Amino acid sequence: MSSEYKTAPTQVDPWEFINTVDTSAIRRQDARVLTELMEEVTGQPPRMWGPTIIGFGEYHYKYASGREGDAAAVGFSPRKASLVIYGLQYPPKAPPLLEKLGKFKSSVACLYINKLADIDLDVLRELIAMTYEHSTTTDIQSLQSQRD
């Protein structure tokens, strides 16, 4: 059984998306900085996943339930309320780094950051590298309870 992932890669240019996203000039500038940072850390070019997520690299997941699909290894979305970064909490060694990151809110799979000035970019760099490695080298079935 296969379930189609709702957020699939598109042909939209991520830089054009950033330039046209309906948000503040500061949020657009932070999105540019974050795009450059993620590209540098992952070695992967930015790619749009769905209408609003800028992702880097990808991985395939398959859960015991039969659900499977592809997702960005690491990514973010520049939303009006905050920058939303996906997956940084998944690596087992992430919690101590998250404590040093700075000001953010979180949910199961996302970090919500008001502006990059609120966080330590060196710590963010470490978290991005750790998340990218974890996403591209780990059996993602262990994440079933968080995503399925």
PDB file of C-alpha atoms in Angstrom:
ATOM      1  CA  MET A   1       0.000   0.000   0.000  1.00  0.00           C
ATOM      2  CA  SER A   2       1.386   3.382  -0.943  1.00  0.00           C
ATOM      3  CA  SER A   3       0.110   6.755   0.161  1.00  0.00           C
ATOM      4  CA  GLU A   4       1.049   9.737  -1.971  1.00  0.00           C
ATOM      5  CA  TYR A   5       2.926  12.365  -0.010  1.00  0.00           C
ATOM      6  CA  LYS A   6       1.102  15.689  -0.260  1.00  0.00           C
ATOM      7  CA  THR A   7       4.280  17.739  -0.438  1.00  0.00           C
ATOM      8  CA  ALA A   8       6.119  16.721  -3.610  1.00  0.00           C
ATOM      9  CA  PRO A   9       8.952  18.456  -5.489  1.00  0.00           C
ATOM     10  CA  THR A  10       7.922  21.127  -7.988  1.00  0.00           C
ATOM     11  CA  GLN A  11       9.639  23.057 -10.775  1.00  0.00           C
ATOM     12  CA  VAL A  12       9.153  26.441  -9.064  1.00  0.00           C
ATOM     13  CA  ASP A  13      12.392  28.387  -8.574  1.00  0.00           C
ATOM     14  CA  PRO A  14      13.004  28.728  -4.795  1.00  0.00           C
ATOM     15  CA  TRP A  15      14.648  32.137  -5.228  1.00  0.00           C
ATOM     16  CA  GLU A  16      11.646  33.433  -7.165  1.00  0.00           C
ATOM     17  CA  PHE A  17       9.370  32.058  -4.445  1.00  0.00           C
ATOM     18  CA  ILE A  18      11.367  33.920  -1.779  1.00  0.00           C
ATOM     19  CA  ASN A  19      11.199  37.151  -3.786  1.00  0.00           C
ATOM     20  CA  THR A  20       7.428  36.929  -4.151  1.00  0.00           C
ATOM     21  CA  VAL A  21       6.368  35.443  -0.820  1.00  0.00           C
ATOM     22  CA  ASP A  22       3.862  37.661   0.992  1.00  0.00           C
ATOM     23  CA  THR A  23       5.823  38.430   4.136  1.00  0.00           C
ATOM     24  CA  SER A  24       8.095  41.113   5.566  1.00  0.00           C
ATOM     25  CA  ALA A  25      11.362  42.243   3.985  1.00  0.00           C
ATOM     26  CA  ILE A  26      13.197  40.902   7.051  1.00  0.00           C
ATOM     27  CA  ARG A  27      11.550  37.474   6.637  1.00  0.00           C
ATOM     28  CA  ARG A  28      12.508  37.413   2.934  1.00  0.00           C
ATOM     29  CA  GLN A  29      16.105  38.336   3.791  1.00  0.00           C
ATOM     30  CA  ASP A  30      16.201  35.670   6.511  1.00  0.00           C
ATOM     31  CA  ALA A  31      14.855  33.169   3.955  1.00  0.00           C
ATOM     32  CA  ARG A  32      17.695  34.063   1.575  1.00  0.00           C
ATOM     33  CA  VAL A  33      20.279  33.623   4.340  1.00  0.00           C
ATOM     34  CA  LEU A  34      18.724  30.328   5.452  1.00  0.00           C
ATOM     35  CA  THR A  35      18.629  29.047   1.857  1.00  0.00           C
ATOM     36  CA  GLU A  36      22.319  29.841   1.392  1.00  0.00           C
ATOM     37  CA  LEU A  37      23.178  28.285   4.763  1.00  0.00           C
ATOM     38  CA  MET A  38      21.253  25.064   4.094  1.00  0.00           C
ATOM     39  CA  GLU A  39      22.727  24.754   0.602  1.00  0.00           C
ATOM     40  CA  GLU A  40      26.240  25.252   1.970  1.00  0.00           C
ATOM     41  CA  VAL A  41      25.783  22.744   4.819  1.00  0.00           C
ATOM     42  CA  THR A  42      24.000  20.020   2.823  1.00  0.00           C
ATOM     43  CA  GLY A  43      25.801  20.458  -0.480  1.00  0.00           C
ATOM     44  CA  GLN A  44      22.368  20.220  -2.131  1.00  0.00           C
ATOM     45  CA  PRO A  45      20.625  22.896  -4.204  1.00  0.00           C
ATOM     46  CA  PRO A  46      17.345  24.349  -2.939  1.00  0.00           C
ATOM     47  CA  ARG A  47      14.202  22.793  -4.372  1.00  0.00           C
ATOM     48  CA  MET A  48      10.557  23.646  -3.816  1.00  0.00           C
ATOM     49  CA  TRP A  49       8.470  20.935  -2.160  1.00  0.00           C
ATOM     50  CA  GLY A  50       4.833  21.832  -2.603  1.00  0.00           C
ATOM     51  CA  PRO A  51       3.890  25.493  -2.780  1.00  0.00           C
ATOM     52  CA  THR A  52       5.766  26.809   0.289  1.00  0.00           C
ATOM     53  CA  ILE A  53       8.596  24.511   1.461  1.00  0.00           C
ATOM     54  CA  ILE A  54      12.197  24.975   0.345  1.00  0.00           C
ATOM     55  CA  GLY A  55      13.962  21.635   0.758  1.00  0.00           C
ATOM     56  CA  PHE A  56      17.495  20.308   0.423  1.00  0.00           C
ATOM     57  CA  GLY A  57      18.233  16.727  -0.544  1.00  0.00           C
ATOM     58  CA  GLU A  58      15.657  14.023  -0.080  1.00  0.00           C
ATOM     59  CA  TYR A  59      15.051  10.655   1.489  1.00  0.00           C
ATOM     60  CA  HIS A  60      12.621   7.815   0.987  1.00  0.00           C
ATOM     61  CA  TYR A  61      10.567   6.575   3.896  1.00  0.00           C
ATOM     62  CA  LYS A  62       8.500   3.420   4.244  1.00  0.00           C
ATOM     63  CA  TYR A  63       6.497   2.694   7.360  1.00  0.00           C
ATOM     64  CA  ALA A  64       5.315  -0.662   8.673  1.00  0.00           C
ATOM     65  CA  SER A  65       1.761   0.470   7.845  1.00  0.00           C
ATOM     66  CA  GLY A  66       2.710   0.445   4.165  1.00  0.00           C
ATOM     67  CA  ARG A  67       2.742   4.206   3.786  1.00  0.00           C
ATOM     68  CA  GLU A  68       5.791   5.405   1.906  1.00  0.00           C
ATOM     69  CA  GLY A  69       7.042   8.405   0.010  1.00  0.00           C
ATOM     70  CA  ASP A  70       9.807  10.923  -0.454  1.00  0.00           C
ATOM     71  CA  ALA A  71      10.493  14.050   1.558  1.00  0.00           C
ATOM     72  CA  ALA A  72      13.099  16.784   1.774  1.00  0.00           C
ATOM     73  CA  ALA A  73      16.003  15.759   4.027  1.00  0.00           C
ATOM     74  CA  VAL A  74      15.906  19.210   5.616  1.00  0.00           C
ATOM     75  CA  GLY A  75      13.877  22.268   4.730  1.00  0.00           C
ATOM     76  CA  PHE A  76      11.971  25.358   5.773  1.00  0.00           C
ATOM     77  CA  SER A  77       9.100  27.630   4.885  1.00  0.00           C
ATOM     78  CA  PRO A  78       9.116  31.444   5.221  1.00  0.00           C
ATOM     79  CA  ARG A  79       5.616  31.986   6.584  1.00  0.00           C
ATOM     80  CA  LYS A  80       4.045  35.255   7.721  1.00  0.00           C
ATOM     81  CA  ALA A  81       4.160  34.402  11.419  1.00  0.00           C
ATOM     82  CA  SER A  82       7.613  32.781  11.464  1.00  0.00           C
ATOM     83  CA  LEU A  83      10.288  30.819   9.658  1.00  0.00           C
ATOM     84  CA  VAL A  84       9.295  27.159   9.986  1.00  0.00           C
ATOM     85  CA  ILE A  85      12.217  24.705   9.897  1.00  0.00           C
ATOM     86  CA  TYR A  86      11.388  21.039   9.471  1.00  0.00           C
ATOM     87  CA  GLY A  87      12.919  17.992  11.141  1.00  0.00           C
ATOM     88  CA  LEU A  88      15.632  19.473  13.363  1.00  0.00           C
ATOM     89  CA  GLN A  89      14.318  17.594  16.419  1.00  0.00           C
ATOM     90  CA  TYR A  90      14.628  14.102  14.883  1.00  0.00           C
ATOM     91  CA  PRO A  91      18.345  13.337  15.354  1.00  0.00           C
ATOM     92  CA  PRO A  92      18.950  11.679  18.747  1.00  0.00           C
ATOM     93  CA  LYS A  93      21.754  14.144  19.553  1.00  0.00           C
ATOM     94  CA  ALA A  94      19.659  17.241  18.767  1.00  0.00           C
ATOM     95  CA  PRO A  95      18.215  18.076  22.236  1.00  0.00           C
ATOM     96  CA  PRO A  96      21.429  19.539  23.744  1.00  0.00           C
ATOM     97  CA  LEU A  97      21.915  21.712  20.654  1.00  0.00           C
ATOM     98  CA  LEU A  98      18.296  22.848  20.701  1.00  0.00           C
ATOM     99  CA  GLU A  99      18.881  24.101  24.252  1.00  0.00           C
ATOM    100  CA  LYS A 100      21.670  26.346  22.894  1.00  0.00           C
ATOM    101  CA  LEU A 101      19.855  27.510  19.751  1.00  0.00           C
ATOM    102  CA  GLY A 102      18.143  30.588  21.141  1.00  0.00           C
ATOM    103  CA  LYS A 103      14.549  31.799  20.977  1.00  0.00           C
ATOM    104  CA  PHE A 104      12.102  29.532  19.128  1.00  0.00           C
ATOM    105  CA  LYS A 105       8.880  27.566  19.534  1.00  0.00           C
ATOM    106  CA  SER A 106       8.522  23.935  18.541  1.00  0.00           C
ATOM    107  CA  SER A 107       6.118  21.161  17.658  1.00  0.00           C
ATOM    108  CA  VAL A 108       6.768  17.493  16.903  1.00  0.00           C
ATOM    109  CA  ALA A 109       8.423  18.127  13.535  1.00  0.00           C
ATOM    110  CA  CYS A 110       8.937  21.905  13.324  1.00  0.00           C
ATOM    111  CA  LEU A 111      10.832  24.804  14.825  1.00  0.00           C
ATOM    112  CA  TYR A 112       9.199  28.231  14.596  1.00  0.00           C
ATOM    113  CA  ILE A 113      11.671  31.119  14.530  1.00  0.00           C
ATOM    114  CA  ASN A 114      10.598  34.767  14.413  1.00  0.00           C
ATOM    115  CA  LYS A 115      13.885  35.986  12.954  1.00  0.00           C
ATOM    116  CA  LEU A 116      17.380  34.595  12.497  1.00  0.00           C
ATOM    117  CA  ALA A 117      18.734  37.300  14.816  1.00  0.00           C
ATOM    118  CA  ASP A 118      16.989  35.415  17.673  1.00  0.00           C
ATOM    119  CA  ILE A 119      19.121  32.299  17.264  1.00  0.00           C
ATOM    120  CA  ASP A 120      22.755  31.184  17.197  1.00  0.00           C
ATOM    121  CA  LEU A 121      23.559  30.507  13.527  1.00  0.00           C
ATOM    122  CA  ASP A 122      26.537  28.288  14.409  1.00  0.00           C
ATOM    123  CA  VAL A 123      24.242  26.031  16.443  1.00  0.00           C
ATOM    124  CA  LEU A 124      21.685  26.102  13.619  1.00  0.00           C
ATOM    125  CA  ARG A 125      24.431  25.056  11.194  1.00  0.00           C
ATOM    126  CA  GLU A 126      25.243  22.057  13.419  1.00  0.00           C
ATOM    127  CA  LEU A 127      21.575  21.096  13.660  1.00  0.00           C
ATOM    128  CA  ILE A 128      21.117  21.311   9.888  1.00  0.00           C
ATOM    129  CA  ALA A 129      24.182  19.114   9.278  1.00  0.00           C
ATOM    130  CA  MET A 130      23.037  16.597  11.888  1.00  0.00           C
ATOM    131  CA  THR A 131      19.485  16.513  10.505  1.00  0.00           C
ATOM    132  CA  TYR A 132      20.648  16.105   6.913  1.00  0.00           C
ATOM    133  CA  GLU A 133      22.945  13.229   7.855  1.00  0.00           C
ATOM    134  CA  HIS A 134      20.244  11.625  10.011  1.00  0.00           C
ATOM    135  CA  SER A 135      17.578  11.927   7.311  1.00  0.00           C
ATOM    136  CA  THR A 136      19.771  10.510   4.567  1.00  0.00           C
ATOM    137  CA  THR A 137      21.350   7.651   6.548  1.00  0.00           C
ATOM    138  CA  THR A 138      18.721   6.477   9.067  1.00  0.00           C
ATOM    139  CA  ASP A 139      15.935   3.937   8.650  1.00  0.00           C
ATOM    140  CA  ILE A 140      13.032   6.359   8.735  1.00  0.00           C
ATOM    141  CA  GLN A 141      10.539   3.700   9.887  1.00  0.00           C
ATOM    142  CA  SER A 142      11.439   4.701  13.441  1.00  0.00           C
ATOM    143  CA  LEU A 143       9.641   8.008  12.842  1.00  0.00           C
ATOM    144  CA  GLN A 144       6.310   6.362  12.019  1.00  0.00           C
ATOM    145  CA  SER A 145       4.562   7.386  15.212  1.00  0.00           C
ATOM    146  CA  GLN A 146       5.483  11.022  14.575  1.00  0.00           C
ATOM    147  CA  ARG A 147       4.406  11.237  10.921  1.00  0.00           C
ATOM    148  CA  ASP A 148       1.991   8.437  10.063  1.00  0.00           C
TER     149      ASP A 148
END
